[in-house]
Amino acid sequence: MKKIIHILVLISLVAISAKAQGSNSSWLNEAERAKFEQLRIAGSEALFNLNYEGARKNFKEMATAFPNYPAGPQFLADTLWAETLYQSRRLQSSLYGDDDTFYSTSDDKVDPRIVDQFRTLTRQARVLTETRLKQFPKDAEALYFMGAIEGLKASFEEAVERRHFAALKDGSDAVDKHREVMKLDPAYRDAELTIGLYDYTVGALPLPIKIAAGVFGFHGSKKRGLATLERVAKEGRWVHDEAKTLLIVLYTREKRYAEAAGFARELAGRYPHNYLYRLEMADALVGQAALERKMNPSNTTSATEIEAFAMFESLLKDKAVRETAAREFDLIHFKYGEALMTAGQHERAAREFLAAADAPGAQQGLATMAHLYAARALDLAGKRNDALAQYRAVLARPNVYDAHEQAQSGLKDAFKKKLS
């Protein structure tokens, strides 16, 4: 489902920026809390800036300094999870294309050592939290951590392991815990981030999955989820940036492109080393330009589209990006290709997709998808023979989601753009 995985990925940031409120008895004393906050802020900023090693350093120090507090192992699990998604390029969900692609079977598997490490860390955090709750059953902070642990597990199960119903169950458990937090402390606005995210995610499931989920008691509402996240973005004490990040994704999905671009621009300024915000801004601008073109077909030169393309060009030339994210040029080229496809510039799009596949250090799954998208762009450009060569290139590579099935289909019939 286009964009939905990005939503689930970003839940991992929720717990990192949360702060204790309204505990029955302080888990950390004043001096410990000050030290914890210093490490939390440094680790969170590093994670937002895609500096996973820096985040890990701060969170390891946290785990050592506070061995009875669940934040250290949980934040280390957050970091492992986010880095795994980043390295596999799954932070950009348009790679999955459509609902059926993501929910298909695939040869794309995560390293079992990563799974074991993630489960060990979340288990450690859970044991520490359960110990606290045995002593203080109504401790809002402990309940918040318990919900955050369940939410993180749900995200991992969905986007990495693709265990959809396990993710729904753990996500539902997370929401239940955070609703308990809100009952204990209605001012604990940050707890609503998980609630709003889950509401929207379940409400946006593909219809067959949604019906099956409803049978097992999982229900949601896109409208209610959006309203909740918007409230957190305005009123959240510690997680307003996380809410804005989620809203960038959701607004783009809902075709509220101008609002998405606004938040992306704001956060790109706040976290300058996170080039993904600039990609999200360019993506939103491309969507806005497409809307403008529909309203005024005679306007073939859109200032919004020009700004979006300039953003991609600046990323490819940006010295800072080259120094900190050179391996990720595959993703930048891929997203540029998508933008050009949307604009109807199919030959240019094919060149960008092929540049993505050929980029030094290109992630193998993304390279497979890049060949597939290049084939489609070439079909749309009327270059059938070149398209056939790219479909065959897909079949010569390991399967990713339903790439082989899509390539086989492309060999039989030329790809045609779906009408929106």
Coordinates of C-alpha atoms in Angstrom, one line a residue:
M1 CA 0.0 0.0 0.0
K2 CA 1.6 3.2 -1.2
K3 CA 3.0 5.2 1.7
I4 CA 1.6 3.0 4.5
I5 CA 4.9 1.4 5.3
H6 CA 6.6 4.8 5.7
I7 CA 3.9 5.4 8.3
L8 CA 4.7 2.3 10.2
V9 CA 8.4 2.9 10.0
L10 CA 8.2 6.2 11.7
I11 CA 6.4 4.9 14.7
S12 CA 9.8 3.9 16.0
L13 CA 10.6 7.5 16.6
V14 CA 7.7 8.0 18.9
A15 CA 9.2 6.4 22.0
I16 CA 12.5 8.1 21.6
S17 CA 11.1 11.6 22.0
A18 CA 8.6 10.8 24.7
K19 CA 9.2 12.1 28.2
A20 CA 7.8 10.8 31.5
Q21 CA 4.7 12.6 32.8
G22 CA 2.5 11.9 35.8
S23 CA 4.3 8.9 37.2
N24 CA 3.1 7.7 40.6
S25 CA 6.7 7.6 41.9
S26 CA 9.6 8.9 39.9
W27 CA 11.5 6.1 38.1
L28 CA 14.6 8.3 37.9
N29 CA 15.6 11.0 40.4
E30 CA 16.2 14.6 39.4
A31 CA 19.9 14.2 38.6
E32 CA 19.3 11.0 36.7
R33 CA 16.5 12.5 34.7
A34 CA 18.7 15.4 33.7
K35 CA 21.4 12.9 32.4
F36 CA 18.8 10.8 30.7
E37 CA 17.3 13.8 28.9
Q38 CA 20.8 14.8 27.7
L39 CA 21.3 11.4 26.2
R40 CA 17.8 11.1 24.8
I41 CA 17.9 14.5 23.0
A42 CA 21.4 13.7 21.5
G43 CA 20.3 10.3 20.4
S44 CA 17.0 11.5 19.0
E45 CA 18.7 14.3 17.0
A46 CA 21.2 11.8 15.7
L47 CA 18.5 9.4 14.6
F48 CA 16.5 12.2 12.9
N49 CA 19.7 13.1 11.0
L50 CA 20.2 9.5 9.9
N51 CA 23.3 9.2 12.1
Y52 CA 22.7 5.7 13.4
E53 CA 26.1 5.2 14.9
G54 CA 25.7 8.5 16.9
A55 CA 22.3 7.4 18.1
R56 CA 23.6 4.0 19.1
K57 CA 26.5 5.5 21.1
N58 CA 24.1 7.7 23.1
F59 CA 21.6 4.9 23.7
K60 CA 24.3 2.4 24.7
E61 CA 25.5 4.9 27.3
M62 CA 21.9 5.3 28.5
A63 CA 21.5 1.6 28.9
T64 CA 24.7 1.4 30.9
A65 CA 23.9 4.4 33.1
F66 CA 20.3 3.3 33.8
P67 CA 20.3 -0.5 33.8
N68 CA 16.8 -0.8 35.4
Y69 CA 15.2 1.7 33.0
P70 CA 13.7 0.3 29.8
A71 CA 14.6 3.3 27.6
G72 CA 18.2 2.1 26.8
P73 CA 17.3 -1.3 25.2
Q74 CA 14.1 0.1 23.7
F75 CA 15.9 3.0 22.0
L76 CA 18.6 0.7 20.8
A77 CA 15.9 -1.5 19.2
D78 CA 14.4 1.7 17.7
T79 CA 17.8 2.5 16.1
L80 CA 18.3 -1.0 14.8
W81 CA 14.8 -1.1 13.3
A82 CA 15.2 2.3 11.6
E83 CA 18.6 1.6 10.3
T84 CA 17.4 -1.8 8.8
L85 CA 14.6 0.0 7.0
Y86 CA 16.9 2.7 5.8
Q87 CA 19.6 0.4 4.5
S88 CA 17.0 -1.6 2.6
R89 CA 15.5 1.7 1.2
R90 CA 12.1 0.7 2.7
L91 CA 11.8 4.2 4.2
Q92 CA 10.5 5.2 0.7
S93 CA 7.3 3.1 0.4
S94 CA 6.5 4.0 -3.3
L95 CA 9.0 1.2 -4.2
Y96 CA 6.1 -1.2 -3.5
G97 CA 3.9 0.4 -6.1
D98 CA 0.5 -0.6 -4.9
D99 CA -1.3 -2.6 -2.2
D100 CA -1.0 -6.0 -3.9
T101 CA 2.8 -5.6 -4.3
F102 CA 3.5 -5.1 -0.6
Y103 CA 1.1 -8.0 0.4
S104 CA 2.6 -10.4 -2.1
T105 CA 5.1 -13.1 -1.3
S106 CA 8.7 -12.3 -1.9
D107 CA 12.3 -13.6 -1.8
D108 CA 13.3 -10.4 0.0
K109 CA 14.2 -11.5 3.5
V110 CA 15.7 -9.8 6.5
D111 CA 18.9 -11.1 8.1
P112 CA 17.7 -13.4 11.0
R113 CA 20.5 -12.0 13.1
I114 CA 18.8 -8.6 12.9
V115 CA 15.5 -10.2 14.0
D116 CA 17.2 -12.0 16.9
Q117 CA 18.9 -8.8 18.0
F118 CA 15.7 -6.8 17.8
R119 CA 13.7 -9.3 19.8
T120 CA 16.4 -9.5 22.5
L121 CA 16.4 -5.7 22.9
T122 CA 12.6 -5.4 23.0
R123 CA 12.4 -8.4 25.4
Q124 CA 14.8 -6.6 27.8
A125 CA 12.8 -3.4 27.7
R126 CA 9.6 -5.3 28.3
V127 CA 10.9 -7.2 31.3
L128 CA 12.1 -3.9 32.9
T129 CA 8.8 -2.3 32.2
E130 CA 6.8 -5.3 33.6
T131 CA 8.9 -5.1 36.8
R132 CA 8.0 -1.5 37.2
L133 CA 4.3 -2.1 36.6
K134 CA 4.2 -4.9 39.3
Q135 CA 5.2 -2.2 41.8
F136 CA 3.2 0.7 40.3
P137 CA 0.3 -0.7 38.2
K138 CA -1.0 2.8 37.4
D139 CA 2.3 4.4 36.5
A140 CA 1.6 6.4 33.3
E141 CA 5.3 6.4 32.3
A142 CA 5.6 2.6 32.6
L143 CA 2.3 2.1 30.7
Y144 CA 3.6 4.5 28.0
F145 CA 6.8 2.4 27.6
M146 CA 4.8 -0.8 27.4
G147 CA 2.6 0.6 24.7
A148 CA 5.7 2.0 22.8
I149 CA 7.3 -1.5 23.0
E150 CA 4.2 -3.1 21.5
G151 CA 4.0 -0.4 18.8
L152 CA 7.6 -0.9 17.9
K153 CA 7.1 -4.7 17.6
A154 CA 4.1 -4.1 15.4
S155 CA 6.1 -1.9 13.1
F156 CA 8.9 -4.4 12.8
E157 CA 6.5 -7.3 12.2
E158 CA 4.7 -5.4 9.4
A159 CA 7.4 -3.7 7.4
V160 CA 10.3 -6.1 8.0
E161 CA 8.8 -9.5 8.7
R162 CA 5.5 -8.8 6.9
R163 CA 3.6 -10.7 9.6
H164 CA 0.4 -8.6 9.0
F165 CA -1.9 -9.9 11.7
A166 CA 0.8 -10.2 14.3
A167 CA 1.4 -6.5 13.6
L168 CA -2.3 -5.7 14.0
K169 CA -2.5 -7.5 17.3
D170 CA 0.6 -5.8 18.8
G171 CA -0.5 -2.5 17.3
S172 CA -3.9 -2.9 19.0
D173 CA -2.2 -3.7 22.3
A174 CA 0.0 -0.6 22.0
V175 CA -3.1 1.6 21.5
D176 CA -4.9 0.0 24.5
K177 CA -1.9 0.8 26.7
H178 CA -1.7 4.4 25.5
R179 CA -5.4 4.8 26.0
E180 CA -4.9 3.8 29.6
V181 CA -2.2 6.4 29.8
M182 CA -4.7 9.1 28.6
K183 CA -7.2 8.0 31.2
L184 CA -4.6 8.3 33.9
D185 CA -3.3 11.6 32.6
P186 CA -5.4 13.4 29.9
A187 CA -2.6 15.9 29.5
Y188 CA -0.3 13.2 28.2
R189 CA -1.0 14.3 24.7
D190 CA 2.1 12.5 23.3
A191 CA 0.5 9.2 23.9
E192 CA -2.1 10.0 21.2
L193 CA 0.5 9.7 18.5
T194 CA 0.3 5.9 18.6
I195 CA -3.5 6.0 18.8
G196 CA -3.8 8.3 15.8
L197 CA -1.3 6.4 13.8
Y198 CA -3.0 3.1 14.4
D199 CA -6.4 4.5 13.7
Y200 CA -5.2 5.8 10.3
T201 CA -3.2 2.7 9.4
V202 CA -6.1 0.3 10.0
G203 CA -8.5 2.6 8.3
A204 CA -6.3 2.7 5.2
L205 CA -5.8 -1.1 4.9
P206 CA -6.8 -2.6 1.5
L207 CA -10.4 -3.7 1.6
P208 CA -9.8 -7.5 1.8
I209 CA -7.3 -7.1 4.6
K210 CA -9.5 -4.5 6.3
I211 CA -12.5 -6.8 6.3
A212 CA -10.4 -9.7 7.7
A213 CA -9.0 -7.4 10.3
G214 CA -12.5 -6.3 11.4
V215 CA -13.5 -9.9 11.9
F216 CA -10.7 -10.1 14.6
G217 CA -11.8 -6.9 16.2
F218 CA -9.3 -4.5 14.6
H219 CA -11.0 -1.2 13.6
G220 CA -9.8 2.2 12.5
S221 CA -10.7 5.5 10.8
K222 CA -8.5 7.5 8.5
K223 CA -10.4 10.7 9.4
R224 CA -10.2 10.2 13.1
G225 CA -6.5 9.2 12.9
L226 CA -5.6 12.3 10.9
A227 CA -7.4 14.6 13.4
T228 CA -5.6 13.0 16.3
L229 CA -2.2 13.4 14.7
E230 CA -2.9 17.0 13.8
R231 CA -3.8 17.6 17.4
V232 CA -0.5 16.1 18.5
A233 CA 1.4 18.2 15.9
K234 CA 0.0 21.3 17.5
E235 CA -0.2 20.3 21.2
G236 CA 2.3 17.5 21.7
R237 CA 5.0 18.4 24.2
W238 CA 7.8 16.2 22.9
V239 CA 6.6 14.4 19.8
H240 CA 5.3 17.3 17.6
D241 CA 8.1 16.7 15.0
E242 CA 7.2 13.0 14.9
A243 CA 3.6 14.0 14.3
K244 CA 4.6 16.4 11.5
T245 CA 6.7 13.7 9.9
L246 CA 3.8 11.3 9.9
L247 CA 1.5 14.0 8.5
I248 CA 3.9 14.6 5.6
V249 CA 3.3 11.0 4.6
L250 CA -0.4 11.0 5.2
Y251 CA -1.1 14.4 3.6
T252 CA 0.7 13.2 0.5
R253 CA -1.4 10.0 0.5
E254 CA -4.5 12.1 0.8
K255 CA -3.4 14.5 -1.9
R256 CA -3.0 17.4 0.5
Y257 CA 0.4 18.1 -1.2
A258 CA 0.8 21.8 -0.2
E259 CA 0.5 20.9 3.5
A260 CA 2.9 18.0 3.1
A261 CA 5.5 20.2 1.4
G262 CA 5.2 22.8 4.2
F263 CA 6.0 20.3 7.0
A264 CA 8.7 18.7 4.9
R265 CA 10.3 22.1 4.3
E266 CA 10.2 22.9 8.0
L267 CA 11.7 19.6 9.1
A268 CA 14.4 19.7 6.4
G269 CA 15.6 22.9 7.9
R270 CA 15.5 21.5 11.4
Y271 CA 17.4 18.3 10.5
P272 CA 19.7 19.3 7.6
H273 CA 21.5 16.0 7.4
N274 CA 18.3 14.1 6.7
Y275 CA 18.0 14.3 3.0
L276 CA 14.8 12.2 3.1
Y277 CA 12.8 15.3 4.2
R278 CA 14.0 17.1 1.0
L279 CA 12.9 14.0 -1.0
E280 CA 9.5 14.1 0.7
M281 CA 9.2 17.8 -0.1
A282 CA 10.0 17.2 -3.8
D283 CA 7.6 14.3 -3.9
A284 CA 4.8 16.5 -2.5
L285 CA 5.6 19.3 -5.0
V286 CA 5.4 16.8 -7.9
G287 CA 2.0 15.8 -6.6
Q288 CA 0.9 19.4 -6.3
A289 CA 2.1 20.1 -9.8
A290 CA 0.1 17.2 -11.2
L291 CA -3.1 18.6 -9.5
E292 CA -2.4 22.0 -11.0
R293 CA -2.0 20.4 -14.4
K294 CA -5.4 18.7 -14.1
M295 CA -7.0 22.0 -13.2
N296 CA -5.2 23.9 -16.0
P297 CA -4.1 21.4 -18.8
S298 CA -2.8 24.3 -21.0
N299 CA -0.2 25.2 -18.3
T300 CA 2.6 22.9 -19.5
T301 CA 5.3 24.7 -17.4
S302 CA 4.6 24.6 -13.7
A303 CA 6.6 26.6 -11.3
T304 CA 5.9 23.9 -8.7
E305 CA 7.2 21.2 -10.9
I306 CA 10.3 23.2 -11.7
E307 CA 11.0 23.6 -8.0
A308 CA 10.6 19.9 -7.5
F309 CA 13.0 19.0 -10.2
A310 CA 15.5 21.6 -9.0
M311 CA 15.3 19.9 -5.6
F312 CA 16.3 16.5 -7.1
E313 CA 19.2 18.1 -9.0
S314 CA 20.4 19.9 -5.9
L315 CA 20.4 16.7 -4.0
L316 CA 22.5 14.9 -6.6
K317 CA 25.0 17.8 -6.6
D318 CA 25.0 18.6 -2.9
K319 CA 28.4 18.1 -1.4
A320 CA 27.0 17.3 2.0
V321 CA 24.8 14.6 0.7
R322 CA 27.7 13.1 -1.2
E323 CA 29.8 13.0 2.0
T324 CA 27.1 11.6 4.3
A325 CA 24.8 9.6 1.9
A326 CA 26.7 8.7 -1.2
R327 CA 25.5 5.2 -1.1
E328 CA 21.9 6.4 -1.2
F329 CA 22.1 8.0 -4.6
D330 CA 20.2 5.0 -5.9
L331 CA 17.2 6.2 -3.9
I332 CA 17.5 9.9 -5.1
H333 CA 17.7 8.8 -8.7
F334 CA 14.8 6.5 -8.2
K335 CA 12.6 9.2 -6.7
Y336 CA 13.6 11.6 -9.5
G337 CA 12.5 9.0 -12.0
E338 CA 9.1 8.7 -10.3
A339 CA 8.7 12.5 -10.4
L340 CA 9.5 12.5 -14.1
M341 CA 7.1 9.7 -14.7
T342 CA 4.4 11.7 -13.0
A343 CA 5.2 14.6 -15.3
G344 CA 5.0 12.5 -18.4
Q345 CA 8.7 12.7 -19.2
H346 CA 9.1 9.0 -19.7
E347 CA 12.5 8.9 -21.4
R348 CA 14.1 11.1 -18.8
A349 CA 12.5 9.0 -16.1
A350 CA 13.9 5.8 -17.6
R351 CA 17.4 7.3 -17.5
E352 CA 17.0 8.2 -13.8
F353 CA 15.8 4.7 -13.0
L354 CA 18.7 3.1 -14.8
A355 CA 21.0 5.5 -12.9
A356 CA 19.5 4.2 -9.7
A357 CA 20.2 0.6 -10.7
D358 CA 23.8 1.5 -11.7
A359 CA 24.6 3.7 -8.7
P360 CA 27.7 2.6 -6.7
G361 CA 26.6 0.5 -3.8
A362 CA 22.9 0.4 -5.0
Q363 CA 20.7 -1.7 -2.7
Q364 CA 19.9 -4.9 -4.7
G365 CA 16.2 -4.9 -4.1
L366 CA 15.9 -1.2 -5.1
A367 CA 18.0 -1.9 -8.2
T368 CA 15.6 -4.7 -9.2
M369 CA 12.6 -2.3 -8.9
A370 CA 14.6 0.4 -10.8
H371 CA 14.9 -2.0 -13.8
L372 CA 11.2 -2.7 -13.6
Y373 CA 10.3 1.0 -13.5
A374 CA 12.7 1.7 -16.3
A375 CA 11.0 -0.9 -18.4
R376 CA 7.6 0.7 -17.7
A377 CA 8.9 4.2 -18.5
L378 CA 10.4 2.9 -21.8
D379 CA 7.0 1.3 -22.7
L380 CA 5.3 4.6 -22.1
A381 CA 7.9 6.3 -24.2
G382 CA 7.1 3.9 -27.1
K383 CA 10.5 2.1 -26.9
R384 CA 9.2 -1.4 -26.7
N385 CA 12.5 -3.2 -27.5
D386 CA 14.4 -1.3 -24.8
A387 CA 11.6 -2.0 -22.4
L388 CA 11.7 -5.8 -23.1
A389 CA 15.4 -5.8 -22.3
Q390 CA 14.7 -4.2 -18.9
Y391 CA 11.9 -6.7 -18.1
R392 CA 14.4 -9.5 -18.8
A393 CA 16.9 -7.8 -16.6
V394 CA 14.4 -7.9 -13.8
L395 CA 13.9 -11.7 -14.3
A396 CA 17.7 -12.2 -14.1
R397 CA 17.8 -10.7 -10.6
P398 CA 16.5 -12.0 -7.3
N399 CA 12.8 -11.4 -6.9
V400 CA 11.6 -8.5 -4.7
Y401 CA 7.9 -8.4 -3.8
D402 CA 6.1 -9.3 -7.1
A403 CA 8.8 -7.8 -9.4
H404 CA 9.1 -11.1 -11.4
E405 CA 5.4 -11.3 -11.9
Q406 CA 5.2 -7.7 -13.0
A407 CA 8.1 -8.3 -15.4
Q408 CA 6.5 -11.4 -16.9
S409 CA 3.3 -9.3 -17.4
G410 CA 5.4 -6.6 -19.1
L411 CA 6.9 -9.1 -21.5
K412 CA 3.4 -10.2 -22.6
D413 CA 1.9 -6.7 -22.9
A414 CA 3.3 -3.2 -23.0
F415 CA 2.8 -1.3 -19.7
K416 CA 0.0 1.3 -19.8
K417 CA -0.3 4.0 -17.2
K418 CA -3.3 3.7 -14.9
L419 CA -5.8 6.4 -15.1
S420 CA -6.1 8.2 -11.7

